[in-house]
Amino acid sequence: MSFSFSVLNKDPGCLARRGIIQTPHGEVKTPVFMPVGTQGTVKALTPEAVRQIGAEIILGNTYHLYLRPGHDLIRNLGGLHRFMNWPHPILTDSGGFQVYSLAKLRKITDDGVIFQSHIDGSKHFLSPEIAVSIQESLGSDIMMCLDECTPYPATSAEAERSLDLTLTWARRCKTTQKSREQALFGIVQGGMYPALRRRAIADLQDIGFDGYAFGGLSVGEPKDIMQEILAETAHLLPETSPHYLMGVGTPEDIVFAVYHGIDMFDCVIPTRCARNGLLFTNDEKVVIKHARYRDDPGPVDRTCDCYTCRNYSRAYLRHLYVSGEILAMVLNTVHNIHFYMRLMEDIRRAIADGRYTEFNNNFMNRHREYSHWDIDGGNEKEE
RNA sequence: GGAGGGGUUCCCGAGCGGCCAAAGGGAGCAGACUGUAAAUCUGCCGGCGGAGCCUACGGAGGUUCGAAUCCUCCCCCCUCCA
């Protein structure tokens, strides 16, 4: 079974839609949140736990797995699914984000990117062709084109030059793609310039991809700018393909983006924040190390039915965290991923019922009421 | 009884005449985290409303323009010898 996407229903009041992605390793209900498993593992969790919590698809990373343990090794051991014991869908990022996040360790040419390994300093070359071929070795269900994640801020000239490079690379990725078994997504760049984004969407559609992603958002720009970009350009994405907003985001970001027609999300927030002691709940931000939880017998979130909340008190979780125990990261990650999964379920149900606008409004009102609900407290500190 | 060594801010521990409210750890208390170089990073950490003052380096005196740092006595602790 190869890749396909179908829309189950559209919300009558906005662009939100519900759909199903078919992949060789199973189907995925959208809108979907994909936990990030950069190095062939969702940090702190076994694949069985990830699955049980409700994840249907996870991420892997081309750059990291190429450097260690090496894509040839993974291919020879039966591919990434088998290697990491995750028989369900996998999306691999291309290394484009590392072009951005490891900026001090790389050099970009038209041909590709020369990286200096963050592990041992050795030099490596990544091109669009190599990125696709590595992802083919890994055997992921969805491959991403190599792109240049345009940093913020960038002038319109810089963003345009960067976009042109990304588009050239997108063509080369498409040409390199060998089999239709593995889907290939194109990435929309263009910085914070709607006109560039529009052009990117049109050009990528001309090339023709299985799905389209927004990249280069949530790279430090104010929240309202990201929202403006989405509101002005997301509706231009082809309706029959999945829309993926890369690296996003907070619960608020996700609810907002779904309203504008985004189907797929990934973000390190729930996993990284869990390891750093920040737990998501429906009415407050729980920083589990805080002294006030020292003897709190209640669960992290009374309304949560995850394994952690069913079995452990805030006092115990605080103790584990403060003591530096490994179990703290496990239990915290279980909770946060569960929180995100439940959020996506609620979103899908609201769309199925045709009341996403109402859901969105309620959510945003509640968010305003608890401004600390979002991890950065909304955008208030910017003013 | 004799000979050495030592008592520093919550703890450990540097400092050994001014640049010392006192290095560095730890603990404690906060903050950050958006396609993961992250079990990471940042800030605060004697008191009072500022670059100012007060209280602080076992205790009490003293030397000095100036002492955690030098001197005297006292009180504790440790090691070795009898």
mmCIF file with all atom_site columns, N, CA and C in Angstrom, chain A residues 62-71 95 98-99 102 105-109 111-127 130-131 134 146:
data_model
loop_
_atom_site.group_PDB
_atom_site.id
_atom_site.type_symbol
_atom_site.label_atom_id
_atom_site.label_alt_id
_atom_site.label_comp_id
_atom_site.label_asym_id
_atom_site.label_entity_id
_atom_site.label_seq_id
_atom_site.pdbx_PDB_ins_code
_atom_site.Cartn_x
_atom_site.Cartn_y
_atom_site.Cartn_z
_atom_site.occupancy
_atom_site.B_iso_or_equiv
_atom_site.pdbx_formal_charge
_atom_site.auth_seq_id
_atom_site.auth_comp_id
_atom_site.auth_asym_id
_atom_site.auth_atom_id
_atom_site.pdbx_PDB_model_num
ATOM 1   N N  . THR A 1 62  ? 17.202 12.738 9.413  1.00 0.00 ? 62  THR A N  1
ATOM 2   C CA . THR A 1 62  ? 18.206 12.336 8.429  1.00 0.00 ? 62  THR A CA 1
ATOM 3   C C  . THR A 1 62  ? 19.633 12.653 8.879  1.00 0.00 ? 62  THR A C  1
ATOM 4   N N  . TYR A 1 63  ? 19.860 13.880 9.249  1.00 0.00 ? 63  TYR A N  1
ATOM 5   C CA . TYR A 1 63  ? 21.204 14.313 9.623  1.00 0.00 ? 63  TYR A CA 1
ATOM 6   C C  . TYR A 1 63  ? 21.740 13.503 10.805 1.00 0.00 ? 63  TYR A C  1
ATOM 7   N N  . HIS A 1 64  ? 20.934 13.382 11.834 1.00 0.00 ? 64  HIS A N  1
ATOM 8   C CA . HIS A 1 64  ? 21.408 12.691 13.038 1.00 0.00 ? 64  HIS A CA 1
ATOM 9   C C  . HIS A 1 64  ? 21.636 11.201 12.796 1.00 0.00 ? 64  HIS A C  1
ATOM 10  N N  . LEU A 1 65  ? 20.728 10.565 12.067 1.00 0.00 ? 65  LEU A N  1
ATOM 11  C CA . LEU A 1 65  ? 20.870 9.124  11.850 1.00 0.00 ? 65  LEU A CA 1
ATOM 12  C C  . LEU A 1 65  ? 21.958 8.806  10.822 1.00 0.00 ? 65  LEU A C  1
ATOM 13  N N  . TYR A 1 66  ? 22.204 9.761  9.935  1.00 0.00 ? 66  TYR A N  1
ATOM 14  C CA . TYR A 1 66  ? 23.300 9.601  8.976  1.00 0.00 ? 66  TYR A CA 1
ATOM 15  C C  . TYR A 1 66  ? 24.641 9.628  9.723  1.00 0.00 ? 66  TYR A C  1
ATOM 16  N N  . LEU A 1 67  ? 24.768 10.601 10.643 1.00 0.00 ? 67  LEU A N  1
ATOM 17  C CA . LEU A 1 67  ? 26.017 10.714 11.397 1.00 0.00 ? 67  LEU A CA 1
ATOM 18  C C  . LEU A 1 67  ? 26.192 9.526  12.333 1.00 0.00 ? 67  LEU A C  1
ATOM 19  N N  . ARG A 1 68  ? 25.122 9.094  12.924 1.00 0.00 ? 68  ARG A N  1
ATOM 20  C CA . ARG A 1 68  ? 25.200 8.034  13.928 1.00 0.00 ? 68  ARG A CA 1
ATOM 21  C C  . ARG A 1 68  ? 23.854 7.365  14.041 1.00 0.00 ? 68  ARG A C  1
ATOM 22  N N  . PRO A 1 69  ? 23.715 6.096  13.774 1.00 0.00 ? 69  PRO A N  1
ATOM 23  C CA . PRO A 1 69  ? 24.785 5.117  13.515 1.00 0.00 ? 69  PRO A CA 1
ATOM 24  C C  . PRO A 1 69  ? 25.173 4.999  12.053 1.00 0.00 ? 69  PRO A C  1
ATOM 25  N N  . GLY A 1 70  ? 24.523 5.769  11.165 1.00 0.00 ? 70  GLY A N  1
ATOM 26  C CA . GLY A 1 70  ? 24.780 5.644  9.728  1.00 0.00 ? 70  GLY A CA 1
ATOM 27  C C  . GLY A 1 70  ? 23.604 4.973  9.040  1.00 0.00 ? 70  GLY A C  1
ATOM 28  N N  . HIS A 1 71  ? 23.172 5.567  7.906  1.00 0.00 ? 71  HIS A N  1
ATOM 29  C CA . HIS A 1 71  ? 21.981 5.047  7.227  1.00 0.00 ? 71  HIS A CA 1
ATOM 30  C C  . HIS A 1 71  ? 22.229 3.692  6.581  1.00 0.00 ? 71  HIS A C  1
ATOM 31  N N  . GLY A 1 95  ? 17.126 17.157 7.435  1.00 0.00 ? 95  GLY A N  1
ATOM 32  C CA . GLY A 1 95  ? 18.366 17.796 7.850  1.00 0.00 ? 95  GLY A CA 1
ATOM 33  C C  . GLY A 1 95  ? 18.310 19.294 7.580  1.00 0.00 ? 95  GLY A C  1
ATOM 34  N N  . GLN A 1 98  ? 18.672 21.325 10.595 1.00 0.00 ? 98  GLN A N  1
ATOM 35  C CA . GLN A 1 98  ? 20.041 21.399 11.115 1.00 0.00 ? 98  GLN A CA 1
ATOM 36  C C  . GLN A 1 98  ? 20.856 22.437 10.346 1.00 0.00 ? 98  GLN A C  1
ATOM 37  N N  . VAL A 1 99  ? 20.444 22.691 9.090  1.00 0.00 ? 99  VAL A N  1
ATOM 38  C CA . VAL A 1 99  ? 21.085 23.772 8.347  1.00 0.00 ? 99  VAL A CA 1
ATOM 39  C C  . VAL A 1 99  ? 20.899 25.076 9.124  1.00 0.00 ? 99  VAL A C  1
ATOM 40  N N  . LEU A 1 102 ? 22.305 24.345 13.326 1.00 0.00 ? 102 LEU A N  1
ATOM 41  C CA . LEU A 1 102 ? 23.751 24.158 13.476 1.00 0.00 ? 102 LEU A CA 1
ATOM 42  C C  . LEU A 1 102 ? 24.492 25.159 12.595 1.00 0.00 ? 102 LEU A C  1
ATOM 43  N N  . LEU A 1 105 ? 28.119 25.478 12.333 1.00 0.00 ? 105 LEU A N  1
ATOM 44  C CA . LEU A 1 105 ? 28.893 24.311 11.932 1.00 0.00 ? 105 LEU A CA 1
ATOM 45  C C  . LEU A 1 105 ? 28.679 23.946 10.468 1.00 0.00 ? 105 LEU A C  1
ATOM 46  N N  . ARG A 1 106 ? 28.125 24.858 9.677  1.00 0.00 ? 106 ARG A N  1
ATOM 47  C CA . ARG A 1 106 ? 27.869 24.461 8.291  1.00 0.00 ? 106 ARG A CA 1
ATOM 48  C C  . ARG A 1 106 ? 28.163 25.597 7.333  1.00 0.00 ? 106 ARG A C  1
ATOM 49  N N  . LYS A 1 107 ? 28.292 25.181 6.083  1.00 0.00 ? 107 LYS A N  1
ATOM 50  C CA . LYS A 1 107 ? 28.516 26.139 5.007  1.00 0.00 ? 107 LYS A CA 1
ATOM 51  C C  . LYS A 1 107 ? 27.615 25.735 3.839  1.00 0.00 ? 107 LYS A C  1
ATOM 52  N N  . ILE A 1 108 ? 26.816 26.687 3.361  1.00 0.00 ? 108 ILE A N  1
ATOM 53  C CA . ILE A 1 108 ? 25.862 26.380 2.295  1.00 0.00 ? 108 ILE A CA 1
ATOM 54  C C  . ILE A 1 108 ? 26.435 26.775 0.938  1.00 0.00 ? 108 ILE A C  1
ATOM 55  N N  . THR A 1 109 ? 26.310 25.892 -0.018 1.00 0.00 ? 109 THR A N  1
ATOM 56  C CA . THR A 1 109 ? 26.608 26.239 -1.407 1.00 0.00 ? 109 THR A CA 1
ATOM 57  C C  . THR A 1 109 ? 25.360 25.881 -2.218 1.00 0.00 ? 109 THR A C  1
ATOM 58  N N  . ASP A 1 111 ? 25.176 23.721 -4.325 1.00 0.00 ? 111 ASP A N  1
ATOM 59  C CA . ASP A 1 111 ? 25.168 22.280 -4.469 1.00 0.00 ? 111 ASP A CA 1
ATOM 60  C C  . ASP A 1 111 ? 24.574 21.565 -3.255 1.00 0.00 ? 111 ASP A C  1
ATOM 61  N N  . GLY A 1 112 ? 24.868 22.102 -2.069 1.00 0.00 ? 112 GLY A N  1
ATOM 62  C CA . GLY A 1 112 ? 24.389 21.458 -0.849 1.00 0.00 ? 112 GLY A CA 1
ATOM 63  C C  . GLY A 1 112 ? 24.978 22.128 0.384  1.00 0.00 ? 112 GLY A C  1
ATOM 64  N N  . VAL A 1 113 ? 25.103 21.361 1.451  1.00 0.00 ? 113 VAL A N  1
ATOM 65  C CA . VAL A 1 113 ? 25.592 21.915 2.710  1.00 0.00 ? 113 VAL A CA 1
ATOM 66  C C  . VAL A 1 113 ? 26.771 21.094 3.210  1.00 0.00 ? 113 VAL A C  1
ATOM 67  N N  . ILE A 1 114 ? 27.834 21.794 3.579  1.00 0.00 ? 114 ILE A N  1
ATOM 68  C CA . ILE A 1 114 ? 28.945 21.111 4.227  1.00 0.00 ? 114 ILE A CA 1
ATOM 69  C C  . ILE A 1 114 ? 28.780 21.302 5.721  1.00 0.00 ? 114 ILE A C  1
ATOM 70  N N  . PHE A 1 115 ? 28.626 20.180 6.414  1.00 0.00 ? 115 PHE A N  1
ATOM 71  C CA . PHE A 1 115 ? 28.469 20.231 7.869  1.00 0.00 ? 115 PHE A CA 1
ATOM 72  C C  . PHE A 1 115 ? 29.753 19.817 8.540  1.00 0.00 ? 115 PHE A C  1
ATOM 73  N N  . GLN A 1 116 ? 30.004 20.429 9.667  1.00 0.00 ? 116 GLN A N  1
ATOM 74  C CA . GLN A 1 116 ? 31.022 19.891 10.542 1.00 0.00 ? 116 GLN A CA 1
ATOM 75  C C  . GLN A 1 116 ? 30.246 19.157 11.630 1.00 0.00 ? 116 GLN A C  1
ATOM 76  N N  . SER A 1 117 ? 30.504 17.881 11.776 1.00 0.00 ? 117 SER A N  1
ATOM 77  C CA . SER A 1 117 ? 29.757 17.066 12.723 1.00 0.00 ? 117 SER A CA 1
ATOM 78  C C  . SER A 1 117 ? 29.801 17.666 14.125 1.00 0.00 ? 117 SER A C  1
ATOM 79  N N  . HIS A 1 118 ? 28.639 17.748 14.761 1.00 0.00 ? 118 HIS A N  1
ATOM 80  C CA . HIS A 1 118 ? 28.615 18.261 16.140 1.00 0.00 ? 118 HIS A CA 1
ATOM 81  C C  . HIS A 1 118 ? 29.150 17.201 17.102 1.00 0.00 ? 118 HIS A C  1
ATOM 82  N N  . ILE A 1 119 ? 29.327 15.983 16.583 1.00 0.00 ? 119 ILE A N  1
ATOM 83  C CA . ILE A 1 119 ? 29.788 14.905 17.457 1.00 0.00 ? 119 ILE A CA 1
ATOM 84  C C  . ILE A 1 119 ? 31.309 14.867 17.531 1.00 0.00 ? 119 ILE A C  1
ATOM 85  N N  . ASP A 1 120 ? 31.957 14.864 16.366 1.00 0.00 ? 120 ASP A N  1
ATOM 86  C CA . ASP A 1 120 ? 33.419 14.746 16.378 1.00 0.00 ? 120 ASP A CA 1
ATOM 87  C C  . ASP A 1 120 ? 34.136 15.771 15.503 1.00 0.00 ? 120 ASP A C  1
ATOM 88  N N  . GLY A 1 121 ? 33.377 16.700 14.928 1.00 0.00 ? 121 GLY A N  1
ATOM 89  C CA . GLY A 1 121 ? 34.027 17.749 14.145 1.00 0.00 ? 121 GLY A CA 1
ATOM 90  C C  . GLY A 1 121 ? 34.343 17.372 12.709 1.00 0.00 ? 121 GLY A C  1
ATOM 91  N N  . SER A 1 122 ? 34.126 16.117 12.335 1.00 0.00 ? 122 SER A N  1
ATOM 92  C CA . SER A 1 122 ? 34.444 15.703 10.961 1.00 0.00 ? 122 SER A CA 1
ATOM 93  C C  . SER A 1 122 ? 33.514 16.386 9.959  1.00 0.00 ? 122 SER A C  1
ATOM 94  N N  . LYS A 1 123 ? 33.997 16.518 8.730  1.00 0.00 ? 123 LYS A N  1
ATOM 95  C CA . LYS A 1 123 ? 33.226 17.229 7.702  1.00 0.00 ? 123 LYS A CA 1
ATOM 96  C C  . LYS A 1 123 ? 32.356 16.275 6.896  1.00 0.00 ? 123 LYS A C  1
ATOM 97  N N  . HIS A 1 124 ? 31.149 16.724 6.599  1.00 0.00 ? 124 HIS A N  1
ATOM 98  C CA . HIS A 1 124 ? 30.199 15.900 5.850  1.00 0.00 ? 124 HIS A CA 1
ATOM 99  C C  . HIS A 1 124 ? 29.441 16.774 4.872  1.00 0.00 ? 124 HIS A C  1
ATOM 100 N N  . PHE A 1 125 ? 29.056 16.174 3.752  1.00 0.00 ? 125 PHE A N  1
ATOM 101 C CA . PHE A 1 125 ? 28.337 16.915 2.720  1.00 0.00 ? 125 PHE A CA 1
ATOM 102 C C  . PHE A 1 125 ? 26.922 16.366 2.574  1.00 0.00 ? 125 PHE A C  1
ATOM 103 N N  . LEU A 1 126 ? 25.974 17.281 2.644  1.00 0.00 ? 126 LEU A N  1
ATOM 104 C CA . LEU A 1 126 ? 24.577 16.884 2.459  1.00 0.00 ? 126 LEU A CA 1
ATOM 105 C C  . LEU A 1 126 ? 24.006 17.686 1.288  1.00 0.00 ? 126 LEU A C  1
ATOM 106 N N  . SER A 1 127 ? 23.490 16.988 0.291  1.00 0.00 ? 127 SER A N  1
ATOM 107 C CA . SER A 1 127 ? 22.865 17.651 -0.854 1.00 0.00 ? 127 SER A CA 1
ATOM 108 C C  . SER A 1 127 ? 21.422 17.158 -0.922 1.00 0.00 ? 127 SER A C  1
ATOM 109 N N  . ILE A 1 130 ? 21.538 13.532 -1.786 1.00 0.00 ? 130 ILE A N  1
ATOM 110 C CA . ILE A 1 130 ? 21.997 12.683 -0.671 1.00 0.00 ? 130 ILE A CA 1
ATOM 111 C C  . ILE A 1 130 ? 20.912 12.586 0.408  1.00 0.00 ? 130 ILE A C  1
ATOM 112 N N  . ALA A 1 131 ? 20.258 13.716 0.681  1.00 0.00 ? 131 ALA A N  1
ATOM 113 C CA . ALA A 1 131 ? 19.216 13.711 1.720  1.00 0.00 ? 131 ALA A CA 1
ATOM 114 C C  . ALA A 1 131 ? 18.104 12.734 1.368  1.00 0.00 ? 131 ALA A C  1
ATOM 115 N N  . ILE A 1 134 ? 19.477 9.095  1.607  1.00 0.00 ? 134 ILE A N  1
ATOM 116 C CA . ILE A 1 134 ? 19.575 8.649  3.002  1.00 0.00 ? 134 ILE A CA 1
ATOM 117 C C  . ILE A 1 134 ? 18.192 8.260  3.525  1.00 0.00 ? 134 ILE A C  1
ATOM 118 N N  . LEU A 1 146 ? 15.201 18.409 1.241  1.00 0.00 ? 146 LEU A N  1
ATOM 119 C CA . LEU A 1 146 ? 16.197 19.245 1.913  1.00 0.00 ? 146 LEU A CA 1
ATOM 120 C C  . LEU A 1 146 ? 15.853 20.697 1.607  1.00 0.00 ? 146 LEU A C  1
#
